[in-house]
mmCIF file of C-alpha atoms in Angstrom:
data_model
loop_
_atom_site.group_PDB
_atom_site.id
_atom_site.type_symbol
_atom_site.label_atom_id
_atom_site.label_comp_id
_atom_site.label_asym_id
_atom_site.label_seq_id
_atom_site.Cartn_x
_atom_site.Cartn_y
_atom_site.Cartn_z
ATOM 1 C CA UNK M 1 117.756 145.512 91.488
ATOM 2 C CA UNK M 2 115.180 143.310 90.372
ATOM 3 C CA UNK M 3 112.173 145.780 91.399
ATOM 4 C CA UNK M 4 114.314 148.702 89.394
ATOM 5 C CA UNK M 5 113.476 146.492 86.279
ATOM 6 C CA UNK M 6 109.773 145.204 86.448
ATOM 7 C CA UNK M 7 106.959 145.126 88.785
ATOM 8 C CA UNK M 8 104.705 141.759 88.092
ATOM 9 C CA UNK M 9 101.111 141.033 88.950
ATOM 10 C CA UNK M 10 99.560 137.434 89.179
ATOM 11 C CA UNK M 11 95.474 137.688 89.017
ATOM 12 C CA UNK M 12 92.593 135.709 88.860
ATOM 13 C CA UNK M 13 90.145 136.284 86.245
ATOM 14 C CA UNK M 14 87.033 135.116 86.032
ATOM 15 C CA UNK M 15 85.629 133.623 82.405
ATOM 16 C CA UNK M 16 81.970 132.059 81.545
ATOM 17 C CA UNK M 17 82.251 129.179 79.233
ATOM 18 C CA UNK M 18 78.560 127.825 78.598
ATOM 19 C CA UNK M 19 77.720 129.300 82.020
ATOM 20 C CA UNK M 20 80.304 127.451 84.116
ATOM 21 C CA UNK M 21 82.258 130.115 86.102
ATOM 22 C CA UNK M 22 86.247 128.948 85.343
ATOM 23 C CA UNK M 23 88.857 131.206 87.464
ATOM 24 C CA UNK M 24 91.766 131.684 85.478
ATOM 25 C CA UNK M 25 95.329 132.515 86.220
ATOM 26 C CA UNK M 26 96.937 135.814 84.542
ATOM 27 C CA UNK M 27 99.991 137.754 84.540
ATOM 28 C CA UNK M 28 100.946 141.197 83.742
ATOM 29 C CA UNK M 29 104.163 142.778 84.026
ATOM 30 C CA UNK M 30 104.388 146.289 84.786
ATOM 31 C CA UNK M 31 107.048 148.263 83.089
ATOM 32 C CA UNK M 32 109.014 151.432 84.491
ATOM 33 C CA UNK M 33 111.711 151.318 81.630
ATOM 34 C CA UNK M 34 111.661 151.601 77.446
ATOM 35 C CA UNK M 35 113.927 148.128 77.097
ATOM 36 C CA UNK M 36 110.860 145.906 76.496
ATOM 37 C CA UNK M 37 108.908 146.181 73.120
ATOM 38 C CA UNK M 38 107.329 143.338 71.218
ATOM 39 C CA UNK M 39 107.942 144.075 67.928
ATOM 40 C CA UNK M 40 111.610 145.024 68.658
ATOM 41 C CA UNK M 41 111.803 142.031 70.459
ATOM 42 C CA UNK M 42 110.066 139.546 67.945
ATOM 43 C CA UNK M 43 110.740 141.337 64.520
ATOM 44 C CA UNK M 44 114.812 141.463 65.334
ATOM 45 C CA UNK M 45 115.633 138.268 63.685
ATOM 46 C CA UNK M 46 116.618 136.353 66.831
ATOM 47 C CA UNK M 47 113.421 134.109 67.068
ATOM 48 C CA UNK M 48 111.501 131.954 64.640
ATOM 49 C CA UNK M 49 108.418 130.608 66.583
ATOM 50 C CA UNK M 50 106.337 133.764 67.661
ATOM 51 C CA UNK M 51 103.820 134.974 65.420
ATOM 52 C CA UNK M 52 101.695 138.219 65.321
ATOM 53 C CA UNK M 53 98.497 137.851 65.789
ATOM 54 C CA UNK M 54 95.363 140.467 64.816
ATOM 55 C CA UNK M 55 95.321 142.016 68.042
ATOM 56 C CA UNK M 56 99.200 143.280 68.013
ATOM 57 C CA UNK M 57 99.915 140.341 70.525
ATOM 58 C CA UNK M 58 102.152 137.579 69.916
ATOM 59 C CA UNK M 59 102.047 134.061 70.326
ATOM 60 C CA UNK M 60 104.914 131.597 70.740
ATOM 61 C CA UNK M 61 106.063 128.284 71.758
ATOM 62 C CA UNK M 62 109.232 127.939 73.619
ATOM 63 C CA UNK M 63 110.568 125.718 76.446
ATOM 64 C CA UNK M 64 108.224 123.686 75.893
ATOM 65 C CA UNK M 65 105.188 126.081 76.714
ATOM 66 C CA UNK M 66 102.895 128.197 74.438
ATOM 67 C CA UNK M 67 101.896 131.811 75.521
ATOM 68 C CA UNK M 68 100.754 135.004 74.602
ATOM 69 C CA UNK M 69 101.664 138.367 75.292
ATOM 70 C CA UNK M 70 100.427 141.265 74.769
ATOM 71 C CA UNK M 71 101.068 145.001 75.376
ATOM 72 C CA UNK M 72 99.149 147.851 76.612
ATOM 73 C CA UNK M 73 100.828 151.048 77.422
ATOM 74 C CA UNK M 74 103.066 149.879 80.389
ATOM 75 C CA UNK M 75 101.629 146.682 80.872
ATOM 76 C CA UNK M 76 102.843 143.606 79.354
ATOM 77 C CA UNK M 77 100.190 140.990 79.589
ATOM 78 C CA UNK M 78 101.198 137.744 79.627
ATOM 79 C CA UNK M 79 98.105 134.944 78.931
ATOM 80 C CA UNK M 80 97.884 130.583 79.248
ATOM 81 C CA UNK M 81 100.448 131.062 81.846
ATOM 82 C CA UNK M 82 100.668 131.068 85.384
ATOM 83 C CA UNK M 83 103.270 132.901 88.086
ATOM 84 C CA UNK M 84 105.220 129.664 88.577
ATOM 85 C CA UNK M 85 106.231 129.580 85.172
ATOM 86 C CA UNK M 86 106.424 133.107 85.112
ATOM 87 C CA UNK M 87 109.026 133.112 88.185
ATOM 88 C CA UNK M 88 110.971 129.723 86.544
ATOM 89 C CA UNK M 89 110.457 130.160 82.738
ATOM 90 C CA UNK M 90 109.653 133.643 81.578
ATOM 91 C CA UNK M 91 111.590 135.741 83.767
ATOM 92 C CA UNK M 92 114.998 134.395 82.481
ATOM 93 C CA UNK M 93 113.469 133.807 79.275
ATOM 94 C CA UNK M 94 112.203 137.266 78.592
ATOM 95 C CA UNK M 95 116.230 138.328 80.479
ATOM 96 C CA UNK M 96 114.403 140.396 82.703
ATOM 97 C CA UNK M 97 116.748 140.630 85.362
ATOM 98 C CA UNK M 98 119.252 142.573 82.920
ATOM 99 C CA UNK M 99 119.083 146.368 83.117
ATOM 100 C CA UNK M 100 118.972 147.119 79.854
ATOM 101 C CA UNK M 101 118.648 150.595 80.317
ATOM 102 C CA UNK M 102 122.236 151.389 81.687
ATOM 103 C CA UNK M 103 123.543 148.607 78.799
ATOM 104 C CA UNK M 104 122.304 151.313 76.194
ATOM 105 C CA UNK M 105 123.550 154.192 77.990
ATOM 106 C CA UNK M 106 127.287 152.230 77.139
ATOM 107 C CA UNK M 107 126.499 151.291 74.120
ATOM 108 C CA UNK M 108 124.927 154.893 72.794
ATOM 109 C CA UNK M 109 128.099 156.638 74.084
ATOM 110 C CA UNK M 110 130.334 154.865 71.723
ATOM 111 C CA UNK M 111 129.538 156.656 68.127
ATOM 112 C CA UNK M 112 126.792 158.229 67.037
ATOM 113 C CA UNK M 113 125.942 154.900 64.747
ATOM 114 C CA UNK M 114 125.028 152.917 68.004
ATOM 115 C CA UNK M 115 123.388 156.195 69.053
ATOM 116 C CA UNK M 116 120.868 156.140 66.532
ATOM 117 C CA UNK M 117 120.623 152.315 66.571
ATOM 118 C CA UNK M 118 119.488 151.474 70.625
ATOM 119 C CA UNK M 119 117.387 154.542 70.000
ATOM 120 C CA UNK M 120 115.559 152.601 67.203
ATOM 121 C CA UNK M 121 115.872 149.426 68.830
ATOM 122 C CA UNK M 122 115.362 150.710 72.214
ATOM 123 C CA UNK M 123 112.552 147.587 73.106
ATOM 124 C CA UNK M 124 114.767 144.670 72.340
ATOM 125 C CA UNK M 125 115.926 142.173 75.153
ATOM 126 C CA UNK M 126 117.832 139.407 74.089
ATOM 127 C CA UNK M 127 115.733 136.319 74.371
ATOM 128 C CA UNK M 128 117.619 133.102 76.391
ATOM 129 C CA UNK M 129 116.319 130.659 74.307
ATOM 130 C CA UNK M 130 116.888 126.859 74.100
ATOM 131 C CA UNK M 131 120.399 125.795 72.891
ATOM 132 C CA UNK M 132 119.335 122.543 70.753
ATOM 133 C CA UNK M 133 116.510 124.517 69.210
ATOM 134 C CA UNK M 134 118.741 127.620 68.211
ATOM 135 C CA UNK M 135 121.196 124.962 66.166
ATOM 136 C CA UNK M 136 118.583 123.198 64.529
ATOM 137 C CA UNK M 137 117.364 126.542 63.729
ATOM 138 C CA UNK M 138 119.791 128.394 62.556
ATOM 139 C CA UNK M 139 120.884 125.323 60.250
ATOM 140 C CA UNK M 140 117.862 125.895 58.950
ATOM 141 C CA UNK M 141 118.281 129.491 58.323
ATOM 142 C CA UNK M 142 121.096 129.414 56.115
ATOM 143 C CA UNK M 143 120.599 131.471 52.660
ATOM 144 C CA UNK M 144 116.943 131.069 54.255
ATOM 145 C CA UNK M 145 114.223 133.849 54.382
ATOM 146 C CA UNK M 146 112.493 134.253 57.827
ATOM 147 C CA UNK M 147 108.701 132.783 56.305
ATOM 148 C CA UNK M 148 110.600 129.664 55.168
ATOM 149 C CA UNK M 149 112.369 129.051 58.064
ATOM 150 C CA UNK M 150 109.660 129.400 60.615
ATOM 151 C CA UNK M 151 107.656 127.053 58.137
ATOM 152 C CA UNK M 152 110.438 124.756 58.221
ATOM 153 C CA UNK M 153 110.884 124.632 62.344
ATOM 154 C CA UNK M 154 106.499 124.568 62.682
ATOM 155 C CA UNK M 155 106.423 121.444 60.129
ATOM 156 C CA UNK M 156 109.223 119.709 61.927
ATOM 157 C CA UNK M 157 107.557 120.104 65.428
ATOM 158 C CA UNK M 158 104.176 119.340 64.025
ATOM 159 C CA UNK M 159 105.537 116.068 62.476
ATOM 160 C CA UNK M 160 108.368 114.721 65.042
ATOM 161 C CA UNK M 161 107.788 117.143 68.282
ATOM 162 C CA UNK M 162 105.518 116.404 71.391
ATOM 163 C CA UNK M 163 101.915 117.689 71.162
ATOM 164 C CA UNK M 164 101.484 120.658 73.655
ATOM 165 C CA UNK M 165 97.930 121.577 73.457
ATOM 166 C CA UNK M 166 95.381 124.146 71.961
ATOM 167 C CA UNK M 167 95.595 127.361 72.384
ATOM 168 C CA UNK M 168 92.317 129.639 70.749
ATOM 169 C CA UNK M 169 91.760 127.111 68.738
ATOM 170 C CA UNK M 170 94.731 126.005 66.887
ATOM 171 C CA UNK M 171 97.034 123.299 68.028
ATOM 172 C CA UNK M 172 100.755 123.867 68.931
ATOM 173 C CA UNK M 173 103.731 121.243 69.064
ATOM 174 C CA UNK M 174 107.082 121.485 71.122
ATOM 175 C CA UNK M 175 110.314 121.667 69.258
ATOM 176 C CA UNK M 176 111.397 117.773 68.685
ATOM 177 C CA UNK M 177 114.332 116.628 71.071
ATOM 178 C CA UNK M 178 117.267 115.282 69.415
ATOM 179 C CA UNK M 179 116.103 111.759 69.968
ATOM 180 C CA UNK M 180 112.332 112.571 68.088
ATOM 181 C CA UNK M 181 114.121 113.930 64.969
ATOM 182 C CA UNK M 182 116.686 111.406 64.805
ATOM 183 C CA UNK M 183 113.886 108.885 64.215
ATOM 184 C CA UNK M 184 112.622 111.209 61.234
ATOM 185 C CA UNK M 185 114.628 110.087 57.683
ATOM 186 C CA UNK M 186 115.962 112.504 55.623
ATOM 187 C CA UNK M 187 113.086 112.380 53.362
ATOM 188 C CA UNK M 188 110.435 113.382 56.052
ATOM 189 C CA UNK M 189 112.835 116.088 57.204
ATOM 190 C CA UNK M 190 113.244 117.362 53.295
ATOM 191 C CA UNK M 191 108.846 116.543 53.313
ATOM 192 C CA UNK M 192 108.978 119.637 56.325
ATOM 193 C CA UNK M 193 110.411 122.517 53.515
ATOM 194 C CA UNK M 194 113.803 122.118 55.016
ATOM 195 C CA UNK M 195 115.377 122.355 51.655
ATOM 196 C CA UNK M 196 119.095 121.281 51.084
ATOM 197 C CA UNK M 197 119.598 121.568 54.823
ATOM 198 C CA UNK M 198 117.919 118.031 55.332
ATOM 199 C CA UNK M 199 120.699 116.195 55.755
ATOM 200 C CA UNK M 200 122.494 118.519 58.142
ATOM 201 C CA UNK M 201 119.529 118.075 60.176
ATOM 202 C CA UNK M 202 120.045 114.493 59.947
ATOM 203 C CA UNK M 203 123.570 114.606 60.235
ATOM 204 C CA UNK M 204 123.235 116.810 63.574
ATOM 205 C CA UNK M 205 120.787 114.932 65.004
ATOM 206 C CA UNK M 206 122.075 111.468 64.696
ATOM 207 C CA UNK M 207 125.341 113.009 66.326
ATOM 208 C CA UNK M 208 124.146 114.606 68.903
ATOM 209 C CA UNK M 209 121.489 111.504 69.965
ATOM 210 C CA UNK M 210 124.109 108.531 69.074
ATOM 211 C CA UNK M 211 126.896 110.185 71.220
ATOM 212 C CA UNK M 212 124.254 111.358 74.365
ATOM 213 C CA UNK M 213 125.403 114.995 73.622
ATOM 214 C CA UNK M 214 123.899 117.607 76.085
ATOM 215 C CA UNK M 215 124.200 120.962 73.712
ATOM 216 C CA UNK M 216 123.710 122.679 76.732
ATOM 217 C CA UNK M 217 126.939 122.161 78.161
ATOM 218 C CA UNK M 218 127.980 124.323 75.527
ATOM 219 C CA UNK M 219 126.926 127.045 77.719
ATOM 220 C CA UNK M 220 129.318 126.797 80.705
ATOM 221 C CA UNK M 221 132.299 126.757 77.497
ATOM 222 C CA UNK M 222 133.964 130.121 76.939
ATOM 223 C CA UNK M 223 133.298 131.516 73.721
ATOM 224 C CA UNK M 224 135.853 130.312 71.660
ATOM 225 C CA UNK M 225 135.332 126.520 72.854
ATOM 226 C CA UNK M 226 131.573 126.678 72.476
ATOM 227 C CA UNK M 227 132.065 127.901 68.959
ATOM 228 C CA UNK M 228 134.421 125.261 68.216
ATOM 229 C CA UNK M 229 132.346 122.872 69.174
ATOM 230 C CA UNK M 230 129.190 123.961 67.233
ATOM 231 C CA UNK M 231 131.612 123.880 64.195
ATOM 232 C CA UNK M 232 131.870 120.259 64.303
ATOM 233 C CA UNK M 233 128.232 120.262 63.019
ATOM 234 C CA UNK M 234 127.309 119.727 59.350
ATOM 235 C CA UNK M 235 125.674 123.343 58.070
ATOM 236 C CA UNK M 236 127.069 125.146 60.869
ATOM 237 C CA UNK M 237 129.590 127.899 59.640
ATOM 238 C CA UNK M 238 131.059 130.501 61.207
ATOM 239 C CA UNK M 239 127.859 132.948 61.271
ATOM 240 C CA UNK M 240 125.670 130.305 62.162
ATOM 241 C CA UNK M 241 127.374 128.957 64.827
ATOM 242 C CA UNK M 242 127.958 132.799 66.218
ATOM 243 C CA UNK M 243 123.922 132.702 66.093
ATOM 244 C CA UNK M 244 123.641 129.702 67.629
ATOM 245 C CA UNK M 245 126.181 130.946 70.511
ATOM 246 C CA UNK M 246 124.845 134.116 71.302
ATOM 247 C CA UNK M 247 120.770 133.204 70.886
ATOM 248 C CA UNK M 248 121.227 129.574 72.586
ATOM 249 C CA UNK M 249 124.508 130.036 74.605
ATOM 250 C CA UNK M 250 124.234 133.407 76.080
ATOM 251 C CA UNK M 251 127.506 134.012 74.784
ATOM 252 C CA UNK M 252 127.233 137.755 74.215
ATOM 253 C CA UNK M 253 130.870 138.458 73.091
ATOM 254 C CA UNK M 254 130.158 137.327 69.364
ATOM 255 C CA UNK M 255 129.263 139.066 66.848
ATOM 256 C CA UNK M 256 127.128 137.499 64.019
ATOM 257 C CA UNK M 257 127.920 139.137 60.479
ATOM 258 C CA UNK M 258 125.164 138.910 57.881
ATOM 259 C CA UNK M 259 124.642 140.300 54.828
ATOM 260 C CA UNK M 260 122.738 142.821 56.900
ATOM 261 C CA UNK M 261 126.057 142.895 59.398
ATOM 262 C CA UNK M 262 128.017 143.497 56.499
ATOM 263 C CA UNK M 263 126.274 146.654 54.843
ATOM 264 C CA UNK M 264 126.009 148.591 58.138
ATOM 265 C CA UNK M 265 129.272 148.011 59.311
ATOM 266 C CA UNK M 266 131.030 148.937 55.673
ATOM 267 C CA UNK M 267 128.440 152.058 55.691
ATOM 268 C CA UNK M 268 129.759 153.382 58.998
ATOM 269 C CA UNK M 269 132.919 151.699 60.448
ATOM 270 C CA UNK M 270 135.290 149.612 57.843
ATOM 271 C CA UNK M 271 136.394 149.375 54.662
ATOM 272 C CA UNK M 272 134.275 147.885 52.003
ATOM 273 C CA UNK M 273 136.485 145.063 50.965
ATOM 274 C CA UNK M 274 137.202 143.973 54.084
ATOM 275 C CA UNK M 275 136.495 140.199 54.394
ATOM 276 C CA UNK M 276 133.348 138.702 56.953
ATOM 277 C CA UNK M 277 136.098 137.502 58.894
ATOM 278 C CA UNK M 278 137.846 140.677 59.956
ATOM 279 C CA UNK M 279 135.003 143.003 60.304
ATOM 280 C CA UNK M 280 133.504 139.923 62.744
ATOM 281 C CA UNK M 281 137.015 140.741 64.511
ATOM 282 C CA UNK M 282 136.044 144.259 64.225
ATOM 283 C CA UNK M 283 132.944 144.361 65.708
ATOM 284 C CA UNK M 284 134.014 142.073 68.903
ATOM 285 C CA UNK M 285 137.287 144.379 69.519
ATOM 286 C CA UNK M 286 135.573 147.767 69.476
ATOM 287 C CA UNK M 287 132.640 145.927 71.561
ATOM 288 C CA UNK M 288 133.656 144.052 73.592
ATOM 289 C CA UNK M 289 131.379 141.842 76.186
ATOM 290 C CA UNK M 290 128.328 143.445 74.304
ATOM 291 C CA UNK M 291 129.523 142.717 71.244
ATOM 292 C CA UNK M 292 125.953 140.433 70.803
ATOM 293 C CA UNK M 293 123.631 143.424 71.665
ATOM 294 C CA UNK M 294 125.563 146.012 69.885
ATOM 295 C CA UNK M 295 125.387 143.645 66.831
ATOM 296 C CA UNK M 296 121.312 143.196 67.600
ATOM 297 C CA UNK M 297 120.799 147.121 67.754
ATOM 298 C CA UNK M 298 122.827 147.478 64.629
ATOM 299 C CA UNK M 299 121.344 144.552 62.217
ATOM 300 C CA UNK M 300 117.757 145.386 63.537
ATOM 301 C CA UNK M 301 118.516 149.189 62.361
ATOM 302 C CA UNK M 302 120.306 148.484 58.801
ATOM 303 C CA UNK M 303 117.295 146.267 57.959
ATOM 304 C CA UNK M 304 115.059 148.558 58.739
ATOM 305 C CA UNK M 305 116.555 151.411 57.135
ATOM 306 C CA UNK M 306 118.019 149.239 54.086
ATOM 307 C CA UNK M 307 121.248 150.546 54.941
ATOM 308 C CA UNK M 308 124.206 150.051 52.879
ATOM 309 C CA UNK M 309 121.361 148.616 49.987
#
């Protein structure tokens, strides 16, 4: 099943640096389905730390690692990374054992609104990213625009997170662990353009560091415990802590309503007065299990579109 999703090729290539011959490990990933697409996948509002860069490619910094990839017709090339992370990292990372393919073919069948929407959106995956980062985040992204926030989460790491490296010349920092920020004050948090969520961040972190929480237990929680749990945060509300669930939980039965959310679901499927609350109930009735991706496809598509503006 694995082979019915991606093919992927681990390479040597050689570079001259000042004449010294330096072999250099590379991967690309050969696609032979439409469910992988970079800017679907990075411009869908699920991740804050990968960046565009001149060539098309993107950069990021997750689990701890910074890589690039880059796409070429059906090859995804994947650079300052090697096949061991690949196989332990990036593969569940990137969710590339999902077929994504027949998810859509459920999904599309269900209205012609989802129809339209995995068409546009055909490229996203889902990204399985870290759970501690994702609430931190996401606290962060309340009444937030997306160049704020990632300013917010790069400042942070640059000024409590562990130095990773260089990578084409500019340096990179992992995203603090609860015990790095805790040691930050609220005034150096407010100091990294976190705004009036400072002392959530605070608040959060000194919880989760003074009583040794792992927020990755939250992951073996059904849904409804996991959210309750994230609840018990400072800044985290019911949208945020949906966000927080499905991006850093894997919970994919939620269904995270946004202003966004809200316009496309009151342009195609409810009523317009009807409160966050019950079109959230809404949207994980007539969804179901892929609640989470049918929300993706259909937030990715309003924005687009400015539906419901």
């Amino acid at each position: 099943n694995e082979l019915k999703i991606i093919l992927y090729i681990c390479y040597n290539i050689i570079e001259y640096d000042n004449g010294e011959k330096n072999m250099k490990e590379k991967i690309y990933v050969i696609k032979n389905q439409d469910s992988f697409e970079l800017e679907d996948i990075f411009e869908c509002g699920q991740c804050f730390r990968w960046i565009k860069q001149e060539d098309d490619s993107y950069t990021g910094v997750a689990m701890g690692k910074v890589i690039n990839v880059k796409q070429e017709g059906n090859k995804i090339y994947l650079d300052n990374t090697t096949k061991e992370d690949f196989d332990n990292i990036w593969y569940d990372y990137f969710d590339l054992g999902r077929d994504y393919e027949s998810m859509v073919n459920t999904l599309k069948v269900m209205d012609e609104h989802l129809e339209k929407a995995t068409e546009f959106g055909e490229g996203i995956r889902i990204l399985k990213q870290d759970g501690w980062e994702m609430l931190i985040s996401f606290i962060i992204s309340a009444n937030n625009r997306i160049p704020m926030i990632q300013r917010a989460i790069n400042n942070l790491s640059k000024n409590f997170g562990t130095y990773i490296g260089e990578y084409k010349n500019q340096e990179y920092y992992a995203f603090p662990t609860p015990q790095q920020l805790n040691k930050a004050t609220i005034e150096e948090i407010r100091a990294c353009s976190t705004g009036f969520r400072d002392k959530y961040i605070k608040s959060t972190a000194q919880i989760v560091n003074d009583e040794n929480i792992d927020v990755l237990e939250y992951r073996k929680l059904p849904t409804a415990e996991c959210l309750k749990e994230l609840l018990k945060f400072n800044g985290v509300g019911p949208k945020v802590a949906d966000c927080i669930a499905l991006f850093g939980m894997q919970k994919y039965d939620t269904f995270p309503v946004d202003v966004w959310v809200k316009r496309v679901m009151q342009e195609f499927y409810v009523e317009e007065d009807l409160s966050l609350t019950k079109i959230r109930k809404f949207g994980i009735e007539k969804f179901g299990d892929l609640a989470g991706f049918a929300q993706q496809y259909l937030f990715y598509y309003a924005r687009e579109f400015g539906i419901g503006r």
